[in-house]
């Protein structure tokens, strides 16, 4: 059994069910000392993908899952573990109790944040609501996604 802290598209129920059907959602959790950034260009999503970056005094909210043996390896395939993301052990706060969990972080970070694809942002926002993350955090996510889609790093979609 492994505890997983998810903060990106893996917040969404449909994403977790597709890749780790035997997971159990334990509840919202906080990862202190990290900031949410989009430092990976995802081939699957065709845009920026989320990452956690160490940042003193900041926090990332996410979902805490319990994965039975064998399920983490399935998720490793989705996250291209060892190539795109690596697993890292962290301490998260879950309902006032500290827990040790695994989190995925980007190995080769992009120098600037690529714009996330609308479908990726929608999965994150839908997942944050499904998992009952705080309203303030969901507003923060919405703001960051909007900021990236209209900011200086914005890449217009290719013409059809």
Coordinates of C-alpha atoms in Angstrom, one line a residue:
X1 CA 0.0 0.0 0.0
X2 CA 1.2 3.5 -0.9
X3 CA -0.1 6.9 -0.2
X4 CA -0.1 9.3 -3.2
X5 CA -0.5 13.1 -3.1
X6 CA -2.0 14.2 -6.4
X7 CA -2.2 17.8 -7.5
X8 CA -2.6 17.9 -11.3
X9 CA -4.9 16.0 -13.7
X10 CA -4.8 13.1 -11.2
X11 CA -7.2 15.1 -9.0
X12 CA -9.9 14.1 -11.5
X13 CA -11.9 11.0 -10.7
X14 CA -12.0 9.9 -14.3
X15 CA -8.2 10.1 -14.7
X16 CA -7.6 8.0 -11.5
X17 CA -10.2 5.4 -12.5
X18 CA -8.7 5.0 -15.9
X19 CA -5.1 4.5 -14.6
X20 CA -5.6 3.1 -11.0
X21 CA -9.0 1.7 -10.7
X22 CA -8.4 0.2 -7.2
X23 CA -7.4 3.5 -5.6
X24 CA -9.1 4.9 -2.5
X25 CA -9.6 8.6 -2.0
X26 CA -8.7 9.5 1.6
X27 CA -9.5 13.2 1.4
X28 CA -7.9 16.6 0.7
X29 CA -4.3 17.2 1.8
X30 CA -1.8 20.1 2.0
X31 CA 1.8 19.9 0.9
X32 CA 3.7 22.7 2.6
X33 CA 6.9 24.3 1.3
X34 CA 6.0 23.8 -2.3
X35 CA 4.4 25.9 -5.1
X36 CA 2.3 24.7 -8.0
X37 CA 3.9 25.5 -11.4
X38 CA 3.5 24.2 -14.9
X39 CA 7.0 23.1 -15.8
X40 CA 6.4 20.2 -18.2
X41 CA 5.3 20.2 -21.8
X42 CA 3.0 17.2 -22.0
X43 CA 2.7 15.2 -25.2
X44 CA -0.5 13.5 -24.1
X45 CA -2.2 16.8 -23.1
X46 CA -0.6 19.0 -25.8
X47 CA 0.4 21.7 -23.4
X48 CA 1.8 22.6 -20.0
X49 CA 1.5 20.0 -17.1
X50 CA 1.6 20.7 -13.4
X51 CA 4.6 20.3 -11.2
X52 CA 5.5 21.0 -7.5
X53 CA 8.5 23.2 -6.9
X54 CA 10.0 23.8 -3.5
X55 CA 9.1 27.3 -2.2
X56 CA 9.4 28.2 1.4
X57 CA 6.2 29.5 2.9
X58 CA 3.9 28.3 0.1
X59 CA 1.5 25.4 -0.1
X60 CA -0.1 23.1 -2.7
X61 CA -3.5 21.5 -2.0
X62 CA -4.2 18.1 -3.5
X63 CA -5.9 14.7 -3.0
X64 CA -4.5 12.0 -0.8
X65 CA -5.0 8.5 -2.3
X66 CA -4.3 5.0 -1.0
X67 CA -3.0 2.8 -3.7
X68 CA -2.8 -1.0 -3.2
X69 CA 0.3 -2.8 -4.3
X70 CA 0.8 -2.7 -8.1
X71 CA -1.3 0.4 -8.7
X72 CA 1.6 2.9 -8.4
X73 CA 3.4 1.1 -11.2
X74 CA 0.4 1.6 -13.4
X75 CA 0.5 5.4 -12.6
X76 CA 4.3 5.4 -13.3
X77 CA 3.5 4.5 -16.9
X78 CA 1.1 7.4 -17.2
X79 CA 3.6 9.8 -15.7
X80 CA 6.5 8.4 -17.7
X81 CA 8.3 7.9 -14.3
X82 CA 12.0 8.1 -14.7
X83 CA 11.7 10.2 -17.9
X84 CA 9.2 13.0 -17.4
X85 CA 8.4 12.7 -13.7
X86 CA 10.1 11.1 -10.7
X87 CA 8.6 10.0 -7.5
X88 CA 9.5 11.8 -4.3
X89 CA 8.6 11.2 -0.7
X90 CA 7.0 14.1 1.1
X91 CA 5.1 14.9 4.3
X92 CA 1.5 16.1 3.8
X93 CA -1.1 17.3 6.2
X94 CA -4.3 15.3 6.0
X95 CA -7.0 16.4 8.4
X96 CA -4.5 17.8 10.8
X97 CA -2.3 14.6 10.8
X98 CA 1.1 14.4 9.1
X99 CA 1.4 11.6 6.6
X100 CA 4.2 10.3 4.4
X101 CA 3.2 10.2 0.8
X102 CA 4.7 9.9 -2.7
X103 CA 4.4 12.9 -5.1
X104 CA 5.4 13.1 -8.7
X105 CA 7.7 16.0 -9.7
X106 CA 9.0 17.0 -13.1
X107 CA 12.6 16.0 -13.8
X108 CA 13.6 18.3 -16.6
X109 CA 11.8 21.6 -15.9
X110 CA 10.9 23.9 -18.7
X111 CA 12.5 27.4 -18.3
X112 CA 9.1 29.1 -18.6
X113 CA 5.6 27.7 -18.0
X114 CA 4.0 26.3 -21.1
X115 CA 0.3 27.1 -21.4
X116 CA -1.8 24.1 -20.2
X117 CA -4.3 22.8 -22.8
X118 CA -7.9 23.7 -21.9
X119 CA -8.8 20.0 -21.3
X120 CA -5.9 19.7 -18.8
X121 CA -7.1 22.8 -16.9
X122 CA -10.6 21.5 -16.9
X123 CA -9.5 18.2 -15.5
X124 CA -7.6 19.9 -12.7
X125 CA -10.5 22.2 -11.8
X126 CA -13.1 19.4 -12.0
X127 CA -10.9 17.2 -9.9
X128 CA -10.3 20.0 -7.3
X129 CA -14.1 20.3 -7.0
X130 CA -14.7 16.6 -6.9
X131 CA -12.1 16.1 -4.2
X132 CA -13.5 19.0 -2.0
X133 CA -10.3 21.1 -2.1
X134 CA -10.8 24.5 -0.5
X135 CA -12.6 27.2 -2.4
X136 CA -9.7 29.6 -2.1
X137 CA -7.3 27.0 -3.7
X138 CA -9.8 26.3 -6.5
X139 CA -9.9 30.1 -7.2
X140 CA -6.1 30.2 -7.1
X141 CA -6.0 27.4 -9.7
X142 CA -8.6 29.1 -11.9
X143 CA -6.6 32.3 -11.7
X144 CA -3.3 30.6 -12.6
X145 CA -4.8 28.7 -15.5
X146 CA -6.4 32.0 -16.8
X147 CA -3.1 33.9 -16.3
X148 CA -1.1 31.3 -18.3
X149 CA -3.7 31.2 -21.1
X150 CA -3.5 34.9 -21.7
X151 CA 0.0 35.8 -20.4
X152 CA 3.3 36.3 -22.2
X153 CA 3.9 32.5 -22.5
X154 CA 0.5 32.0 -24.2
X155 CA 0.8 29.9 -27.4
X156 CA -2.1 30.2 -29.8
X157 CA -3.5 26.9 -31.0
X158 CA -2.4 26.0 -34.5
X159 CA -4.7 27.0 -37.4
X160 CA -7.2 24.3 -38.5

